[in-house]
Amino acid sequence: MNMNFFSKMAILGALSLSACIPAAAQIYAEQTLSGANVNQNTIVVKPVDIDNDGDQDLVLGNEFQQNSILYNLGSGDFVTGNTGFTTIMNDTEDIGLGDFDSDGDMDVIFINQGGFGHEYYKNDGNGNFSIAGFLPATNGGAIAVGDVNNDNFPDVILGNIDEVNFCLINNGDGSFTNETNDRLPGTVKSTDDVLLEDIDDDGDLDLFFANRDGNQILINDGTGVFEDQSSQRLPQGVDMDTRKASFGDVNNDGKPDLFLANVQFNSNKDPQNRLYINESNGFFADLTTLLLPQAPNQTTNVAFHDIDQNGTLDLFITNVLENPLQAMLNDGTGKFTVRTEDIISPPVMTDEAWGLAIADFNDDDFSDLYVSSRMGSDAFLLGDPDGMILVSAQTILASSDYILFPNPVVNDIYLQHPEATNMLEARIYTLTGELTGLPAIQPVAAESTQLILNQNLLSGLYLLEIKTDKNTVVLKMRVE
Protein backbone atom coordinates (compact mmCIF):
# COMPACT_ATOMS: atom_id res chain seq x y z
CA MET A 1 0.00 0.00 0.00
CA ASN A 2 1.22 3.48 -0.84
CA MET A 3 2.26 5.26 2.35
CA ASN A 4 2.53 8.63 0.64
CA PHE A 5 -0.21 11.18 0.24
CA PHE A 6 0.40 13.46 -2.73
CA SER A 7 3.63 12.84 -4.55
CA LYS A 8 5.36 15.80 -2.92
CA MET A 9 4.30 15.22 0.69
CA ALA A 10 5.42 12.00 2.31
CA ILE A 11 4.55 13.21 5.81
CA LEU A 12 1.37 15.19 6.24
CA GLY A 13 1.30 18.53 7.98
CA ALA A 14 -0.99 19.17 10.91
CA LEU A 15 -2.81 22.39 11.55
CA SER A 16 -3.59 23.86 14.94
CA LEU A 17 -7.10 25.25 14.72
CA SER A 18 -8.87 27.82 16.83
CA ALA A 19 -12.27 26.42 15.93
CA CYS A 20 -13.90 23.46 14.22
CA ILE A 21 -13.35 22.53 10.58
CA PRO A 22 -14.36 25.48 8.37
CA ALA A 23 -17.61 25.16 6.49
CA ALA A 24 -15.93 26.49 3.36
CA ALA A 25 -12.73 28.04 2.07
CA GLN A 26 -11.04 29.16 -1.12
CA ILE A 27 -9.13 26.49 -2.99
CA TYR A 28 -8.51 28.19 -6.36
CA ALA A 29 -6.56 31.43 -6.73
CA GLU A 30 -5.59 33.30 -9.89
CA GLN A 31 -1.89 33.34 -10.82
CA THR A 32 0.18 35.41 -13.24
CA LEU A 33 1.67 33.70 -16.29
CA SER A 34 4.68 35.84 -17.10
CA GLY A 35 5.95 33.86 -20.08
CA ALA A 36 2.69 33.24 -21.92
CA ASN A 37 0.47 35.38 -24.13
CA VAL A 38 -2.91 35.38 -22.39
CA ASN A 39 -4.51 38.07 -24.57
CA GLN A 40 -5.39 36.23 -27.77
CA ASN A 41 -9.20 36.50 -27.99
CA THR A 42 -9.41 32.80 -27.13
CA ILE A 43 -12.78 31.15 -27.71
CA VAL A 44 -11.79 27.58 -26.85
CA VAL A 45 -8.97 25.94 -24.88
CA LYS A 46 -8.13 22.24 -24.50
CA PRO A 47 -5.61 20.60 -22.11
CA VAL A 48 -3.38 17.88 -23.57
CA ASP A 49 0.22 16.66 -23.41
CA ILE A 50 0.97 17.88 -26.91
CA ASP A 51 4.76 17.39 -26.83
CA ASN A 52 4.89 14.05 -24.97
CA ASP A 53 6.93 15.35 -22.03
CA GLY A 54 4.54 14.20 -19.30
CA ASP A 55 2.81 17.47 -18.42
CA GLN A 56 -0.39 19.13 -19.57
CA ASP A 57 -0.11 21.83 -22.22
CA LEU A 58 -2.91 24.07 -23.54
CA VAL A 59 -4.12 24.36 -27.14
CA LEU A 60 -5.83 27.70 -27.80
CA GLY A 61 -8.35 28.41 -30.54
CA ASN A 62 -8.54 32.14 -31.15
CA GLU A 63 -10.97 34.53 -32.78
CA PHE A 64 -9.30 36.22 -35.78
CA GLN A 65 -5.83 35.65 -34.35
CA GLN A 66 -3.31 32.92 -35.05
CA ASN A 67 -4.08 29.77 -33.09
CA SER A 68 -1.45 28.80 -30.57
CA ILE A 69 -0.19 26.46 -27.86
CA LEU A 70 0.89 27.23 -24.32
CA TYR A 71 3.72 24.76 -23.75
CA ASN A 72 4.01 23.74 -20.09
CA LEU A 73 7.55 24.02 -18.77
CA GLY A 74 6.78 21.38 -16.16
CA SER A 75 5.72 23.39 -13.15
CA GLY A 76 2.67 25.26 -14.38
CA ASP A 77 4.70 27.96 -16.15
CA PHE A 78 4.04 28.29 -19.87
CA VAL A 79 5.56 29.71 -23.04
CA THR A 80 3.50 30.53 -26.12
CA GLY A 81 4.23 28.91 -29.50
CA ASN A 82 2.51 28.05 -32.75
CA THR A 83 5.07 26.01 -34.66
CA GLY A 84 3.52 25.02 -37.99
CA PHE A 85 0.13 26.70 -37.60
CA THR A 86 -1.10 28.91 -40.42
CA THR A 87 -0.76 32.67 -40.05
CA ILE A 88 -4.24 33.11 -41.53
CA MET A 89 -6.41 34.58 -38.80
CA ASN A 90 -9.51 32.41 -38.83
CA ASP A 91 -12.54 32.57 -36.56
CA THR A 92 -11.86 29.39 -34.58
CA GLU A 93 -14.77 27.95 -32.60
CA ASP A 94 -13.62 24.50 -31.44
CA ILE A 95 -10.66 22.13 -31.24
CA GLY A 96 -10.51 18.41 -31.96
CA LEU A 97 -7.68 16.33 -30.51
CA GLY A 98 -6.81 12.76 -31.45
CA ASP A 99 -4.11 10.46 -32.73
CA PHE A 100 -5.66 10.46 -36.18
CA ASP A 101 -2.67 8.87 -37.97
CA SER A 102 -1.96 6.25 -35.26
CA ASP A 103 1.64 7.33 -34.66
CA GLY A 104 1.41 7.77 -30.89
CA ASP A 105 0.91 11.52 -30.52
CA MET A 106 -1.95 14.00 -30.50
CA ASP A 107 -2.86 15.73 -33.74
CA VAL A 108 -5.00 18.88 -33.87
CA ILE A 109 -8.04 20.07 -35.81
CA PHE A 110 -9.22 23.68 -35.48
CA ILE A 111 -12.86 24.22 -36.48
CA ASN A 112 -13.44 27.61 -38.09
CA GLN A 113 -16.59 29.57 -38.69
CA GLY A 114 -17.27 31.37 -41.95
CA GLY A 115 -16.82 28.55 -44.45
CA PHE A 116 -13.18 29.35 -45.30
CA GLY A 117 -11.82 25.97 -44.27
CA HIS A 118 -10.74 24.16 -41.12
CA GLU A 119 -7.14 23.55 -40.02
CA TYR A 120 -5.87 19.96 -39.69
CA TYR A 121 -2.32 19.45 -38.37
CA LYS A 122 -0.08 16.42 -37.87
CA ASN A 123 2.10 16.33 -34.74
CA ASP A 124 5.73 15.22 -35.13
CA GLY A 125 5.70 13.90 -31.55
CA ASN A 126 7.41 16.92 -30.05
CA GLY A 127 4.61 19.43 -30.42
CA ASN A 128 5.66 20.71 -33.86
CA PHE A 129 3.05 20.67 -36.61
CA SER A 130 2.59 20.40 -40.36
CA ILE A 131 -0.54 20.33 -42.48
CA ALA A 132 -1.98 16.83 -42.38
CA GLY A 133 -4.78 17.17 -44.92
CA PHE A 134 -7.92 19.06 -45.76
CA LEU A 135 -11.42 18.75 -44.38
CA PRO A 136 -14.66 19.89 -46.01
CA ALA A 137 -15.02 23.68 -45.82
CA THR A 138 -18.11 24.18 -43.67
CA ASN A 139 -19.46 27.00 -41.53
CA GLY A 140 -18.13 25.26 -38.47
CA GLY A 141 -19.27 25.52 -34.89
CA ALA A 142 -18.06 22.39 -33.12
CA ILE A 143 -16.22 19.07 -33.35
CA ALA A 144 -16.31 15.73 -31.56
CA VAL A 145 -13.69 12.99 -31.94
CA GLY A 146 -14.45 9.32 -31.32
CA ASP A 147 -14.70 5.88 -32.90
CA VAL A 148 -18.29 5.84 -34.15
CA ASN A 149 -18.06 2.71 -36.32
CA ASN A 150 -16.03 0.51 -33.94
CA ASP A 151 -12.97 0.06 -36.18
CA ASN A 152 -10.56 1.44 -33.52
CA PHE A 153 -9.77 4.65 -35.42
CA PRO A 154 -10.90 8.09 -34.24
CA ASP A 155 -13.56 9.58 -36.49
CA VAL A 156 -14.78 13.18 -36.62
CA ILE A 157 -18.23 14.73 -36.29
CA LEU A 158 -18.45 18.34 -37.46
CA GLY A 159 -21.17 20.57 -36.05
CA ASN A 160 -22.09 23.41 -38.42
CA ILE A 161 -24.00 26.68 -38.37
CA ASP A 162 -27.07 26.74 -40.64
CA GLU A 163 -25.86 23.62 -42.44
CA VAL A 164 -26.16 19.88 -42.04
CA ASN A 165 -23.61 18.37 -39.67
CA PHE A 166 -20.90 16.12 -41.13
CA CYS A 167 -19.58 12.64 -40.32
CA LEU A 168 -16.00 12.00 -41.43
CA ILE A 169 -14.77 8.41 -41.14
CA ASN A 170 -11.05 7.83 -40.49
CA ASN A 171 -9.47 5.57 -43.10
CA GLY A 172 -6.87 4.41 -40.57
CA ASP A 173 -4.03 6.61 -41.79
CA GLY A 174 -5.34 10.02 -40.73
CA SER A 175 -7.25 10.68 -43.95
CA PHE A 176 -11.03 10.90 -43.84
CA THR A 177 -13.96 9.93 -46.03
CA ASN A 178 -17.08 12.08 -45.90
CA GLU A 179 -19.89 9.59 -45.18
CA THR A 180 -22.42 12.15 -43.96
CA ASN A 181 -25.21 11.09 -46.30
CA ASP A 182 -24.96 7.47 -45.21
CA ARG A 183 -24.67 8.05 -41.49
CA LEU A 184 -26.45 11.24 -40.37
CA PRO A 185 -29.94 12.60 -40.96
CA GLY A 186 -29.86 15.65 -43.19
CA THR A 187 -31.32 18.11 -40.67
CA VAL A 188 -30.16 21.72 -40.96
CA LYS A 189 -29.39 23.22 -37.56
CA SER A 190 -26.94 25.64 -35.92
CA THR A 191 -24.68 23.48 -33.75
CA ASP A 192 -22.28 24.95 -31.18
CA ASP A 193 -21.26 21.75 -29.38
CA VAL A 194 -21.04 18.06 -30.25
CA LEU A 195 -20.76 15.28 -27.66
CA LEU A 196 -20.10 11.60 -28.21
CA GLU A 197 -21.47 9.51 -25.33
CA ASP A 198 -22.98 6.06 -24.85
CA ILE A 199 -26.36 7.56 -24.09
CA ASP A 200 -28.47 4.39 -24.30
CA ASP A 201 -25.94 2.12 -22.54
CA ASP A 202 -25.50 -0.34 -25.40
CA GLY A 203 -21.73 -0.09 -25.80
CA ASP A 204 -21.41 2.33 -28.71
CA LEU A 205 -21.09 6.10 -29.03
CA ASP A 206 -24.24 8.13 -29.59
CA LEU A 207 -24.46 11.83 -30.45
CA PHE A 208 -25.74 14.94 -28.72
CA PHE A 209 -25.90 18.18 -30.70
CA ALA A 210 -26.15 21.38 -28.65
CA ASN A 211 -27.98 23.74 -30.99
CA ARG A 212 -29.19 27.31 -31.08
CA ASP A 213 -32.49 26.07 -32.50
CA GLY A 214 -33.39 22.83 -30.76
CA ASN A 215 -31.08 20.21 -29.27
CA GLN A 216 -30.79 16.70 -30.67
CA ILE A 217 -29.98 13.15 -29.58
CA LEU A 218 -28.94 10.74 -32.31
CA ILE A 219 -28.68 7.04 -31.46
CA ASN A 220 -25.99 4.84 -33.00
CA ASP A 221 -27.18 1.50 -34.43
CA GLY A 222 -23.78 -0.03 -33.59
CA THR A 223 -22.25 0.47 -37.04
CA GLY A 224 -22.00 4.26 -36.97
CA VAL A 225 -25.37 5.01 -38.56
CA PHE A 226 -27.37 7.48 -36.46
CA GLU A 227 -31.11 7.99 -35.99
CA ASP A 228 -32.61 11.18 -34.58
CA GLN A 229 -34.58 10.21 -31.44
CA SER A 230 -34.72 13.70 -29.89
CA SER A 231 -38.49 13.88 -29.54
CA GLN A 232 -38.61 10.59 -27.62
CA ARG A 233 -35.59 11.12 -25.38
CA LEU A 234 -35.32 14.86 -24.67
CA PRO A 235 -37.79 17.01 -22.71
CA GLN A 236 -39.71 19.34 -25.01
CA GLY A 237 -41.35 22.73 -24.71
CA VAL A 238 -38.49 25.13 -23.77
CA ASP A 239 -37.02 27.32 -26.50
CA MET A 240 -33.27 27.37 -25.75
CA ASP A 241 -30.02 28.52 -27.33
CA THR A 242 -27.55 25.93 -25.99
CA ARG A 243 -23.88 26.77 -26.53
CA LYS A 244 -22.24 23.95 -24.55
CA ALA A 245 -23.30 20.73 -22.86
CA SER A 246 -21.72 18.12 -20.63
CA PHE A 247 -22.59 14.58 -19.57
CA GLY A 248 -21.96 13.47 -15.98
CA ASP A 249 -23.54 11.21 -13.39
CA VAL A 250 -24.72 13.82 -10.88
CA ASN A 251 -26.76 11.50 -8.64
CA ASN A 252 -24.41 8.48 -8.60
CA ASP A 253 -26.89 6.08 -10.16
CA GLY A 254 -24.49 4.94 -12.87
CA LYS A 255 -26.21 6.78 -15.74
CA PRO A 256 -24.94 9.89 -17.56
CA ASP A 257 -27.04 12.98 -16.87
CA LEU A 258 -26.88 16.11 -19.00
CA PHE A 259 -26.18 19.79 -18.24
CA LEU A 260 -27.10 22.43 -20.84
CA ALA A 261 -25.32 25.78 -20.87
CA ASN A 262 -27.73 28.34 -22.32
CA VAL A 263 -27.58 31.97 -23.45
CA GLN A 264 -30.07 34.64 -24.45
CA PHE A 265 -28.32 36.27 -27.39
CA ASN A 266 -31.76 36.24 -29.01
CA SER A 267 -34.55 37.75 -26.92
CA ASN A 268 -37.02 34.91 -27.44
CA LYS A 269 -34.73 32.26 -25.91
CA ASP A 270 -34.88 31.03 -22.30
CA PRO A 271 -31.41 31.65 -20.74
CA GLN A 272 -31.91 29.33 -17.76
CA ASN A 273 -29.33 26.54 -17.70
CA ARG A 274 -30.92 23.13 -17.52
CA LEU A 275 -30.18 19.78 -15.91
CA TYR A 276 -31.64 16.65 -17.47
CA ILE A 277 -31.64 13.48 -15.38
CA ASN A 278 -31.16 10.17 -17.19
CA GLU A 279 -34.09 8.07 -15.98
CA SER A 280 -33.29 4.95 -17.99
CA ASN A 281 -31.19 4.11 -21.05
CA GLY A 282 -30.94 7.69 -22.26
CA PHE A 283 -34.48 8.94 -21.68
CA PHE A 284 -34.21 12.25 -19.86
CA ALA A 285 -36.38 14.26 -17.46
CA ASP A 286 -35.97 17.99 -16.92
CA LEU A 287 -35.39 18.48 -13.17
CA THR A 288 -33.92 21.97 -13.48
CA THR A 289 -36.36 23.59 -11.07
CA LEU A 290 -35.50 21.11 -8.33
CA LEU A 291 -31.76 20.81 -8.85
CA LEU A 292 -30.28 24.03 -10.27
CA PRO A 293 -30.22 27.63 -9.04
CA GLN A 294 -32.72 29.74 -10.95
CA ALA A 295 -30.37 32.29 -12.49
CA PRO A 296 -30.47 33.71 -16.05
CA ASN A 297 -26.72 33.64 -16.69
CA GLN A 298 -25.30 33.82 -20.19
CA THR A 299 -23.41 30.52 -19.88
CA THR A 300 -20.84 29.72 -22.54
CA ASN A 301 -19.14 26.64 -21.09
CA VAL A 302 -19.51 23.95 -18.47
CA ALA A 303 -17.38 21.21 -16.93
CA PHE A 304 -18.21 18.60 -14.32
CA HIS A 305 -15.48 18.15 -11.70
CA ASP A 306 -15.33 16.82 -8.15
CA ILE A 307 -14.25 20.12 -6.62
CA ASP A 308 -14.46 19.07 -2.96
CA GLN A 309 -13.25 15.50 -3.59
CA ASN A 310 -16.18 13.82 -1.89
CA GLY A 311 -17.02 11.41 -4.70
CA THR A 312 -19.76 13.46 -6.40
CA LEU A 313 -19.56 15.66 -9.49
CA ASP A 314 -19.68 19.42 -8.95
CA LEU A 315 -19.78 22.13 -11.63
CA PHE A 316 -17.72 24.94 -13.07
CA ILE A 317 -19.44 27.23 -15.56
CA THR A 318 -18.25 30.26 -17.53
CA ASN A 319 -20.46 33.21 -18.41
CA VAL A 320 -20.36 36.40 -20.43
CA LEU A 321 -21.62 39.82 -19.28
CA GLU A 322 -21.25 38.95 -15.58
CA ASN A 323 -20.06 36.16 -13.24
CA PRO A 324 -17.24 34.99 -15.57
CA LEU A 325 -16.47 31.85 -13.55
CA GLN A 326 -18.84 30.16 -11.12
CA ALA A 327 -18.48 27.06 -8.95
CA MET A 328 -21.45 24.97 -7.82
CA LEU A 329 -21.28 22.14 -5.30
CA ASN A 330 -23.38 18.99 -5.51
CA ASP A 331 -25.09 17.82 -2.30
CA GLY A 332 -24.74 14.21 -3.44
CA THR A 333 -28.25 13.88 -4.87
CA GLY A 334 -27.68 16.09 -7.91
CA LYS A 335 -28.83 19.34 -6.32
CA PHE A 336 -26.38 22.21 -6.90
CA THR A 337 -25.68 25.36 -4.89
CA VAL A 338 -23.53 28.29 -6.03
CA ARG A 339 -20.42 28.42 -3.82
CA THR A 340 -18.10 30.57 -5.94
CA GLU A 341 -17.03 32.91 -3.15
CA ASP A 342 -16.13 29.94 -0.96
CA ILE A 343 -14.06 28.22 -3.62
CA ILE A 344 -12.45 30.91 -5.80
CA SER A 345 -10.54 33.89 -4.37
CA PRO A 346 -10.34 36.57 -5.57
CA PRO A 347 -13.22 36.42 -8.06
CA VAL A 348 -12.14 35.97 -11.67
CA MET A 349 -12.63 39.30 -13.44
CA THR A 350 -11.85 38.35 -17.05
CA ASP A 351 -14.28 39.62 -19.69
CA GLU A 352 -16.33 37.36 -21.94
CA ALA A 353 -15.28 34.01 -20.50
CA TRP A 354 -15.72 31.28 -23.14
CA GLY A 355 -13.18 28.49 -22.76
CA LEU A 356 -12.56 26.29 -19.71
CA ALA A 357 -9.81 23.72 -19.13
CA ILE A 358 -9.29 21.63 -15.99
CA ALA A 359 -6.05 19.68 -15.42
CA ASP A 360 -3.14 19.33 -13.01
CA PHE A 361 -0.77 21.80 -14.65
CA ASN A 362 1.86 22.02 -11.88
CA ASP A 363 2.09 18.32 -11.00
CA ASP A 364 0.88 18.56 -7.39
CA ASP A 365 -1.93 16.00 -7.79
CA PHE A 366 -4.59 18.70 -7.54
CA SER A 367 -6.64 20.23 -10.34
CA ASP A 368 -6.01 23.70 -11.75
CA LEU A 369 -8.12 25.90 -14.05
CA TYR A 370 -7.59 27.91 -17.21
CA VAL A 371 -10.39 30.26 -18.30
CA SER A 372 -10.09 31.80 -21.75
CA SER A 373 -11.55 35.16 -22.68
CA ARG A 374 -12.90 36.38 -25.99
CA MET A 375 -12.11 39.92 -24.87
CA GLY A 376 -9.43 40.71 -22.31
CA SER A 377 -6.98 38.48 -20.49
CA ASP A 378 -7.34 34.78 -19.82
CA ALA A 379 -7.28 33.61 -16.20
CA PHE A 380 -5.05 30.87 -14.77
CA LEU A 381 -5.98 29.50 -11.34
CA LEU A 382 -3.90 27.08 -9.30
CA GLY A 383 -5.70 24.72 -6.99
CA ASP A 384 -4.56 24.56 -3.37
CA PRO A 385 -5.35 21.28 -1.59
CA ASP A 386 -4.83 23.00 1.75
CA GLY A 387 -7.25 25.80 0.92
CA MET A 388 -10.22 24.37 2.76
CA ILE A 389 -8.18 24.30 5.97
CA LEU A 390 -5.95 27.33 5.85
CA VAL A 391 -8.70 29.95 5.99
CA SER A 392 -9.41 29.37 9.66
CA ALA A 393 -5.98 28.15 10.70
CA GLN A 394 -4.08 30.51 12.99
CA THR A 395 -0.85 28.52 13.13
CA ILE A 396 0.79 26.01 10.83
CA LEU A 397 3.08 23.77 12.79
CA ALA A 398 6.63 23.86 11.44
CA SER A 399 6.91 20.09 11.86
CA SER A 400 4.15 17.64 12.55
CA ASP A 401 4.10 15.60 15.71
CA TYR A 402 1.22 13.61 14.25
CA ILE A 403 1.69 11.14 11.39
CA LEU A 404 -1.16 9.21 9.82
CA PHE A 405 -0.53 5.80 8.25
CA PRO A 406 -1.28 4.07 5.98
CA ASN A 407 -2.37 6.91 3.77
CA PRO A 408 -4.35 6.33 1.52
CA VAL A 409 -6.41 4.36 4.01
CA VAL A 410 -8.57 1.29 3.56
CA ASN A 411 -10.14 0.21 6.83
CA ASP A 412 -8.08 0.89 9.94
CA ILE A 413 -5.95 3.97 10.54
CA TYR A 414 -2.93 4.31 12.78
CA LEU A 415 -1.75 7.58 14.25
CA GLN A 416 1.73 8.29 15.57
CA HIS A 417 1.68 11.09 18.16
CA PRO A 418 3.60 12.52 21.15
CA GLU A 419 3.98 10.18 24.08
CA ALA A 420 1.12 10.08 26.60
CA THR A 421 -1.27 12.00 24.36
CA ASN A 422 -4.79 11.78 25.73
CA MET A 423 -7.02 11.53 22.68
CA LEU A 424 -10.61 12.54 23.43
CA GLU A 425 -12.34 12.38 20.05
CA ALA A 426 -11.73 11.78 16.36
CA ARG A 427 -13.91 13.15 13.58
CA ILE A 428 -13.78 12.83 9.78
CA TYR A 429 -15.03 15.70 7.62
CA THR A 430 -15.39 16.33 3.91
CA LEU A 431 -13.50 19.35 2.56
CA THR A 432 -16.69 21.40 2.76
CA GLY A 433 -17.09 20.75 6.47
CA GLU A 434 -19.66 17.95 6.48
CA LEU A 435 -19.18 15.50 9.35
CA THR A 436 -18.99 12.05 7.78
CA GLY A 437 -17.35 9.72 10.32
CA LEU A 438 -16.60 9.14 14.02
CA PRO A 439 -13.85 6.51 14.19
CA ALA A 440 -13.37 4.58 17.40
CA ILE A 441 -10.17 5.26 19.36
CA GLN A 442 -8.06 2.28 20.41
CA PRO A 443 -4.68 2.97 22.13
CA VAL A 444 -1.89 0.72 20.87
CA ALA A 445 1.23 2.09 22.58
CA ALA A 446 2.39 5.26 24.30
CA GLU A 447 3.05 6.95 20.96
CA SER A 448 0.49 5.32 18.68
CA THR A 449 -3.26 4.88 18.47
CA GLN A 450 -5.53 2.89 16.16
CA LEU A 451 -8.60 4.61 14.69
CA ILE A 452 -11.26 2.14 13.60
CA LEU A 453 -13.60 3.24 10.82
CA ASN A 454 -17.19 2.20 11.40
CA GLN A 455 -18.36 2.77 7.83
CA ASN A 456 -17.15 2.72 4.25
CA LEU A 457 -16.08 6.09 2.88
CA LEU A 458 -16.20 7.09 -0.77
CA SER A 459 -12.80 7.55 -2.37
CA GLY A 460 -11.48 11.09 -2.08
CA LEU A 461 -9.84 13.60 0.22
CA TYR A 462 -11.02 14.11 3.83
CA LEU A 463 -9.97 15.96 6.95
CA LEU A 464 -9.31 14.01 10.17
CA GLU A 465 -9.81 16.16 13.27
CA ILE A 466 -8.12 14.90 16.46
CA LYS A 467 -9.11 16.44 19.79
CA THR A 468 -6.78 15.86 22.73
CA ASP A 469 -6.69 17.24 26.26
CA LYS A 470 -4.13 19.82 25.06
CA ASN A 471 -5.08 20.87 21.53
CA THR A 472 -6.93 20.12 18.30
CA VAL A 473 -5.08 19.07 15.16
CA VAL A 474 -6.23 18.30 11.63
CA LEU A 475 -4.66 15.86 9.19
CA LYS A 476 -5.42 15.31 5.53
CA MET A 477 -6.55 11.78 4.74
CA ARG A 478 -7.10 10.13 1.38
CA VAL A 479 -9.42 7.15 0.91
CA GLU A 480 -9.00 4.92 -2.13
Coordinates of C-alpha atoms in Angstrom, one line a residue, residues 107 191 193 237 398 462:
D107 CA -2.9 15.7 -33.7
T191 CA -24.7 23.5 -33.8
D193 CA -21.3 21.7 -29.4
G237 CA -41.3 22.7 -24.7
A398 CA 6.6 23.9 11.4
Y462 CA -11.0 14.1 3.8

